[in-house]
mmCIF file of C-alpha atoms in Angstrom:
data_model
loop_
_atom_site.group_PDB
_atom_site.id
_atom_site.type_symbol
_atom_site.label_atom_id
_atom_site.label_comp_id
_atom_site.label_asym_id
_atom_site.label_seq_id
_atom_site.Cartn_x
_atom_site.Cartn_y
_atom_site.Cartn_z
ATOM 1 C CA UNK K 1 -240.695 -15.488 -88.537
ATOM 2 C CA UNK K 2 -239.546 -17.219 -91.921
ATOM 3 C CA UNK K 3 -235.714 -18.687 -91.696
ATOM 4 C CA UNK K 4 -233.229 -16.924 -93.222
ATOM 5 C CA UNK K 5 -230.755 -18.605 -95.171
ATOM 6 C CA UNK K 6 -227.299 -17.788 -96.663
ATOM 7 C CA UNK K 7 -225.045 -19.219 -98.941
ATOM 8 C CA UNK K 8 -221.050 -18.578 -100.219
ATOM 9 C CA UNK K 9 -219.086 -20.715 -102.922
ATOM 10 C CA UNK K 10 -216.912 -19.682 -104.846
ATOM 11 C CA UNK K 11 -218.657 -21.446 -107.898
ATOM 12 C CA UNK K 12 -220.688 -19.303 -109.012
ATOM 13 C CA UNK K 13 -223.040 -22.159 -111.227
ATOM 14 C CA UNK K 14 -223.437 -23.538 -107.795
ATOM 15 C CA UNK K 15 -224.527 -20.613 -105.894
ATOM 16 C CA UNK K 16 -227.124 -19.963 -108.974
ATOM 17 C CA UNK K 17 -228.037 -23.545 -109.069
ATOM 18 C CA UNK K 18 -228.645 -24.034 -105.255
ATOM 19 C CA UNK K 19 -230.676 -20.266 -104.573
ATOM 20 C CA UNK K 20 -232.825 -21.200 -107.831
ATOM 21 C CA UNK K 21 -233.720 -24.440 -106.010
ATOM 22 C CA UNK K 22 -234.509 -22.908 -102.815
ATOM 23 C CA UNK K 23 -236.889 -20.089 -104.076
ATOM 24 C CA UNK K 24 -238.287 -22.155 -106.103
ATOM 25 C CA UNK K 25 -239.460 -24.181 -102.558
ATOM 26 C CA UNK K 26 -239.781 -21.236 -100.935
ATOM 27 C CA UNK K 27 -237.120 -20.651 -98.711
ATOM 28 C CA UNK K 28 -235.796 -16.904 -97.537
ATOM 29 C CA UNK K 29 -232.426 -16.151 -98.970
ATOM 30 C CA UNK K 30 -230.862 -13.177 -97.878
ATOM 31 C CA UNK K 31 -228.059 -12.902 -99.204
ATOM 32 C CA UNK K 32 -224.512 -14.896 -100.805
ATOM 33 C CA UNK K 33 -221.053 -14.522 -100.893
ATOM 34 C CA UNK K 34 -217.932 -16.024 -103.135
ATOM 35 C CA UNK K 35 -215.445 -15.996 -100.292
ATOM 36 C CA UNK K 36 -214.784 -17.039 -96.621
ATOM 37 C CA UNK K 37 -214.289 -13.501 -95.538
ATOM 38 C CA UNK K 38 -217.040 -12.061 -97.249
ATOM 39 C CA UNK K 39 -219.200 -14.845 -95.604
ATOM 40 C CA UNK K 40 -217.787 -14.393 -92.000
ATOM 41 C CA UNK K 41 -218.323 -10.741 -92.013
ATOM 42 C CA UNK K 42 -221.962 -11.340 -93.379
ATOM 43 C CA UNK K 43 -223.096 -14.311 -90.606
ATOM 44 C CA UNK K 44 -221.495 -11.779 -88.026
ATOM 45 C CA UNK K 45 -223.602 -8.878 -89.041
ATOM 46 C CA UNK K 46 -226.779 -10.859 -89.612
ATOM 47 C CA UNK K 47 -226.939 -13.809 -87.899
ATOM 48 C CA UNK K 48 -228.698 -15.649 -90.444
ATOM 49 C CA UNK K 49 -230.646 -18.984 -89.687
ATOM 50 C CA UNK K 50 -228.878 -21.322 -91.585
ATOM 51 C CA UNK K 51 -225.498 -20.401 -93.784
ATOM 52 C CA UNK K 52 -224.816 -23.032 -96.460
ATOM 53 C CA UNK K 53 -220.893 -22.728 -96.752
ATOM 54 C CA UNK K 54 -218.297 -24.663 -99.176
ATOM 55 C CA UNK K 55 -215.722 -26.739 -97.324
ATOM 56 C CA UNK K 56 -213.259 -25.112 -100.280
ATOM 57 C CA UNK K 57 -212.737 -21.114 -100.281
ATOM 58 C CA UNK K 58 -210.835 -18.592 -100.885
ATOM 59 C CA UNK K 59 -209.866 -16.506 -97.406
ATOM 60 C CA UNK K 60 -211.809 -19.110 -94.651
ATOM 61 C CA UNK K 61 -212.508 -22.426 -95.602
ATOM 62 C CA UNK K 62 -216.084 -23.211 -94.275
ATOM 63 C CA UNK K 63 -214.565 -24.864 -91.427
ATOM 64 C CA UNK K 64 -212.688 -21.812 -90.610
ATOM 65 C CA UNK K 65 -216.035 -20.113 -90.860
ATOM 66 C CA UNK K 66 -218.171 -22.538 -88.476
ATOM 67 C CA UNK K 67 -214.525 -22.027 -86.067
ATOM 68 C CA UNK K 68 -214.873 -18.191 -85.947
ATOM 69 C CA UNK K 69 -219.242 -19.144 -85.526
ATOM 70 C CA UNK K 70 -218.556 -21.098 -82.752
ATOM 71 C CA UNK K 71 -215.989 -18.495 -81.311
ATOM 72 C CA UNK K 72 -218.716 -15.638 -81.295
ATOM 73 C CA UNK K 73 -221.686 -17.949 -79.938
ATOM 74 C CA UNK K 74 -223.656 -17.095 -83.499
ATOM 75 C CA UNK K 75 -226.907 -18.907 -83.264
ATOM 76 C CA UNK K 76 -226.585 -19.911 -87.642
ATOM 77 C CA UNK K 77 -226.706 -23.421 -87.929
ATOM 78 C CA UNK K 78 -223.810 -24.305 -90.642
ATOM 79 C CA UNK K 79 -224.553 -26.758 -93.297
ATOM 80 C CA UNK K 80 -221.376 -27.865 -95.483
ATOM 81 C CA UNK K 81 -220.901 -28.881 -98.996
ATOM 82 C CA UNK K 82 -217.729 -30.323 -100.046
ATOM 83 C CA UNK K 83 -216.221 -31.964 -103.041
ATOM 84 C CA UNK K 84 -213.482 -33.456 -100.534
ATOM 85 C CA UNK K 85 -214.146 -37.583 -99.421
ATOM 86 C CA UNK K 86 -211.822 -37.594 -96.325
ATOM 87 C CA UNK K 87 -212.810 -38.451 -93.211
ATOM 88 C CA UNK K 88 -210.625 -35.526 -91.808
ATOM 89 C CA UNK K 89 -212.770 -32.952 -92.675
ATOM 90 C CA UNK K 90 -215.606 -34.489 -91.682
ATOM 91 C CA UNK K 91 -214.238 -35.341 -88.365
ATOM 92 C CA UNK K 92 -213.277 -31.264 -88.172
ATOM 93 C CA UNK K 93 -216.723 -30.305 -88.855
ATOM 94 C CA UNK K 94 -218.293 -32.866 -86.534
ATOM 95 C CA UNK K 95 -215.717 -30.968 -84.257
ATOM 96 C CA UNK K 96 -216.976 -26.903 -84.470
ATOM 97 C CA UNK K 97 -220.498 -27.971 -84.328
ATOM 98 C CA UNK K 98 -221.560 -27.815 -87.691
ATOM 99 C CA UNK K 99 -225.134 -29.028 -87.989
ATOM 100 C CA UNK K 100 -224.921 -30.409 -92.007
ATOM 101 C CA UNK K 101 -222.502 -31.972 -94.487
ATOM 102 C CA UNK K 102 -223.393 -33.073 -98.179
ATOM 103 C CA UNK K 103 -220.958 -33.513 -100.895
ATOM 104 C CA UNK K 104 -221.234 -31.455 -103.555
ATOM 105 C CA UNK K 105 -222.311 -33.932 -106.591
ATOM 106 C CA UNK K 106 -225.708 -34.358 -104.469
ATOM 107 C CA UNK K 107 -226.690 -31.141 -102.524
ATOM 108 C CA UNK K 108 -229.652 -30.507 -105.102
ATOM 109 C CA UNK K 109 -230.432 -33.760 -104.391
ATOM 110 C CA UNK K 110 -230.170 -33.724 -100.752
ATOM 111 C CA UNK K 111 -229.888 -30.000 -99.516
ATOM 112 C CA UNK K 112 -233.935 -29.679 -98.474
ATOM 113 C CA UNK K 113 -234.092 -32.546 -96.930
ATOM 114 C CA UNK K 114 -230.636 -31.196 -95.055
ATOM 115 C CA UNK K 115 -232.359 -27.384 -94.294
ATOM 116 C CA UNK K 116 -235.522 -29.342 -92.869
ATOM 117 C CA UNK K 117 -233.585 -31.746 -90.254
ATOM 118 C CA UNK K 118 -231.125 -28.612 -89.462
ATOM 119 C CA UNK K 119 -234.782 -26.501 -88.883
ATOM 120 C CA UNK K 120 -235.826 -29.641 -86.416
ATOM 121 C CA UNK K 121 -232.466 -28.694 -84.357
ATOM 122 C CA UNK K 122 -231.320 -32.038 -86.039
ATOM 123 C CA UNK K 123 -227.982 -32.745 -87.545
ATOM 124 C CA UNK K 124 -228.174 -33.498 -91.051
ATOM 125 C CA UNK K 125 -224.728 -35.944 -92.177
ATOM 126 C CA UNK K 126 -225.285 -37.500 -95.449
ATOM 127 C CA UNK K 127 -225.477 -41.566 -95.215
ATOM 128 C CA UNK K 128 -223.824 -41.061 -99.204
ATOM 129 C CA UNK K 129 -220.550 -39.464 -97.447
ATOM 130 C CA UNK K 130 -220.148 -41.818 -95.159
ATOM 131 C CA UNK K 131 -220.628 -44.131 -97.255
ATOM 132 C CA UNK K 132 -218.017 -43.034 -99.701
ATOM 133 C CA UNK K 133 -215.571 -42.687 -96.648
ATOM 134 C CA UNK K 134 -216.791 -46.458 -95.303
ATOM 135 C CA UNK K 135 -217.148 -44.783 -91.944
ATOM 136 C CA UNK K 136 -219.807 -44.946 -89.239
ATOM 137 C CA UNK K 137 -220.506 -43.306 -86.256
ATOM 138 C CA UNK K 138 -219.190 -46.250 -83.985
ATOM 139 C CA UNK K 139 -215.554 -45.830 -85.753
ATOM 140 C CA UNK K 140 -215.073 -43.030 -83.542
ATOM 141 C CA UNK K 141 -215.818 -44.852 -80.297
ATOM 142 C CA UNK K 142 -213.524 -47.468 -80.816
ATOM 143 C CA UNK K 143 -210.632 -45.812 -78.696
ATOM 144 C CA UNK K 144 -212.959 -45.571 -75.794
ATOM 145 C CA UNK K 145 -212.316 -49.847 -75.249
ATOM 146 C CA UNK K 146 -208.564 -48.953 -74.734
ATOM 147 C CA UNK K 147 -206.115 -47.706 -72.176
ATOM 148 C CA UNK K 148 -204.424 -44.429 -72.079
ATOM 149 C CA UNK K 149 -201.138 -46.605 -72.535
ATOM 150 C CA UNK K 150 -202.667 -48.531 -75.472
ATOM 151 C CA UNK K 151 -204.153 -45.527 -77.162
ATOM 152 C CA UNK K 152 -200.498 -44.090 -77.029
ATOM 153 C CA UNK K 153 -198.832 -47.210 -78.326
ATOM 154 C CA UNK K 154 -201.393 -47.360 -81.403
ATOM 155 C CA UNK K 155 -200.539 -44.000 -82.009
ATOM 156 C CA UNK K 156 -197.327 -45.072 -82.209
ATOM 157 C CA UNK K 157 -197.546 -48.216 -84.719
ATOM 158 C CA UNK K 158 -199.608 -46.161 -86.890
ATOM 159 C CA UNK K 159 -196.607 -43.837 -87.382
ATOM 160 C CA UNK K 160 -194.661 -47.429 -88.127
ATOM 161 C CA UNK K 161 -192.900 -47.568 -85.081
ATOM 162 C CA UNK K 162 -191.070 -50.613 -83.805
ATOM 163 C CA UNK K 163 -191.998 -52.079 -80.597
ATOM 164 C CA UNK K 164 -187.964 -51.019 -79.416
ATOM 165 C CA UNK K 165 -188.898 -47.374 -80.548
ATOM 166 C CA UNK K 166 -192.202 -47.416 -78.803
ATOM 167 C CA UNK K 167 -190.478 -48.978 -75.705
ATOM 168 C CA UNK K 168 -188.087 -46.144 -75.603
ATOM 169 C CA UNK K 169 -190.336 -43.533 -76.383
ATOM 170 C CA UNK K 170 -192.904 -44.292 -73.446
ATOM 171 C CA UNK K 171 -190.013 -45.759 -71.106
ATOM 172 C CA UNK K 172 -190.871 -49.305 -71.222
ATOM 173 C CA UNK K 173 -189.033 -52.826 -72.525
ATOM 174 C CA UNK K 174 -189.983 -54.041 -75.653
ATOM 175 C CA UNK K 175 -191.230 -57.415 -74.100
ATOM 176 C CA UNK K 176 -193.948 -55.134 -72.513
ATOM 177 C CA UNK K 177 -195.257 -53.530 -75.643
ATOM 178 C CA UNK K 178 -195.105 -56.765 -77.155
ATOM 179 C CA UNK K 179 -197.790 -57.920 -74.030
ATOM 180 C CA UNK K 180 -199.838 -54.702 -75.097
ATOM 181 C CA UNK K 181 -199.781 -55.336 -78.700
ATOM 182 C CA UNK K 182 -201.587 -58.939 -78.122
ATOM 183 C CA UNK K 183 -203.983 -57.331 -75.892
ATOM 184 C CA UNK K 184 -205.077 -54.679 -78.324
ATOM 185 C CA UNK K 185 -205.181 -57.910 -80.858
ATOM 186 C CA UNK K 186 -207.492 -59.833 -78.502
ATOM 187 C CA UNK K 187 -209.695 -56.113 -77.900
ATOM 188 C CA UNK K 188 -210.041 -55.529 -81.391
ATOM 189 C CA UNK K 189 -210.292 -59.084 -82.418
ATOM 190 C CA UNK K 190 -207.664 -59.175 -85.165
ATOM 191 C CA UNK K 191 -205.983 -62.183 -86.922
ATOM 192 C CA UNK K 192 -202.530 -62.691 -84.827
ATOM 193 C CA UNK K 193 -200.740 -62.541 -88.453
ATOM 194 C CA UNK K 194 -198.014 -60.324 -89.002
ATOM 195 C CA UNK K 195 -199.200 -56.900 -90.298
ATOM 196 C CA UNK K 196 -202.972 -57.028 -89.084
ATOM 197 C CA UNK K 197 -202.701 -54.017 -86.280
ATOM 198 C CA UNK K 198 -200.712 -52.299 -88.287
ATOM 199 C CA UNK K 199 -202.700 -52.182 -91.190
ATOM 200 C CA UNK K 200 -205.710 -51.927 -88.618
ATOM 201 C CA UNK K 201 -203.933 -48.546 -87.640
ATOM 202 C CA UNK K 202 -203.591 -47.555 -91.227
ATOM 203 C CA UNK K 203 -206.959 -47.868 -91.994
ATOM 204 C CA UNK K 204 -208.197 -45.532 -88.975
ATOM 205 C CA UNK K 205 -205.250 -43.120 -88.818
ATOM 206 C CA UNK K 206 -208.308 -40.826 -88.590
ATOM 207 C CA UNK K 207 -208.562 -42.002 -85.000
ATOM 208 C CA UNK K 208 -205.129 -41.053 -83.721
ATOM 209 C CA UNK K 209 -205.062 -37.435 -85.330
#
């Protein structure tokens, strides 16, 4: 049986643009929708193969979508498109199993080659987002090197905390958070210099959300 597809954007020169393409290579649409609701209510009822949601709409966001997917055990594979570069959302959508995400400016460009890989049971995240977001898949598995203790205290110097405010948040001296704080140097081979973990921290707040 031929794989149905389904898309919802509330862009309508999108919608147009994208079901044009996919005709055009022969692909089965069945069927798209403006709104989150609209497109929740459809994938419940149908159970299409693939549903090709924007991040961005009104009702559900596409995340909220995949969510309420996941929720119901729906066998559609979600494929996102997104005008938003944060790594938040892309973390989120790693999160409810979503099996594609392409930015907006290049899903002509990229969306077939998505649909195949997602047909092949293989996640399809575009190389152009992460490169945008200058993130990789190891970024995520940094935290795995460190302690419970030191994954708490990072959270805490990313929120600017002093080493006497993380000491009396987690019940120990300052002279001990000071010995963590050079071990998480050494671990994540830093410069010593003032300012390098916490700007470390900055840069991957992503991490400690």
């Amino acid at each position: 049986m031929k794989p149905t597809i389904y898309i919802a954007d509330d862009h309508p020169i999108l919608i147009k643009g994208l079901k044009d393409l996919l005709i055009e290579k022969k692909y089965n649409i069945i069927g798209t929708g403006n709104d989150g609701k609209t497109a929740l209510n459809f994938l419940l009822k149908n159970e299409p193969s693939i549903a090709i949601l924007d991040v961005e709409m009104p009702k559900l966001t596409g995340i909220e979508v995949a969510k309420e997917c996941l929720k119901n055990n729906l066998s559609s594979k979600i494929i996102l498109i997104t005008l938003h570069k944060e790594v938040q959302l892309y973390l989120q959508a790693k999160k409810y199993n979503i099996y594609g995400y392409i930015l907006k400016e290049f899903a002509l460009e990229e969306i077939e080659l998505c649909i195949n890989s997602v047909l092949k049971d293989t996640p399809f995240f575009s190389q152009k987002i992460k490169d945008v977001l200058n993130f990789t898949e190891d970024d995520t598995s940094v935290l795995k090197n460190f302690t419970l203790a030191e994954r708490r205290i990072l959270k805490l110097i990313s929120q600017h905390k002093t080493n006497k405010e993380i000491g009396h948040l987690l019940f120990l001296s300052p002279r001990t958070i000071e010995k963590y704080r050079s071990k998480i140097i050494l671990k994540l081979d830093l410069s010593p210099k003032t300012g390098a973990l916490l700007n470390w921290t900055q840069k991957n707040k992503h991490l400690f959300t």
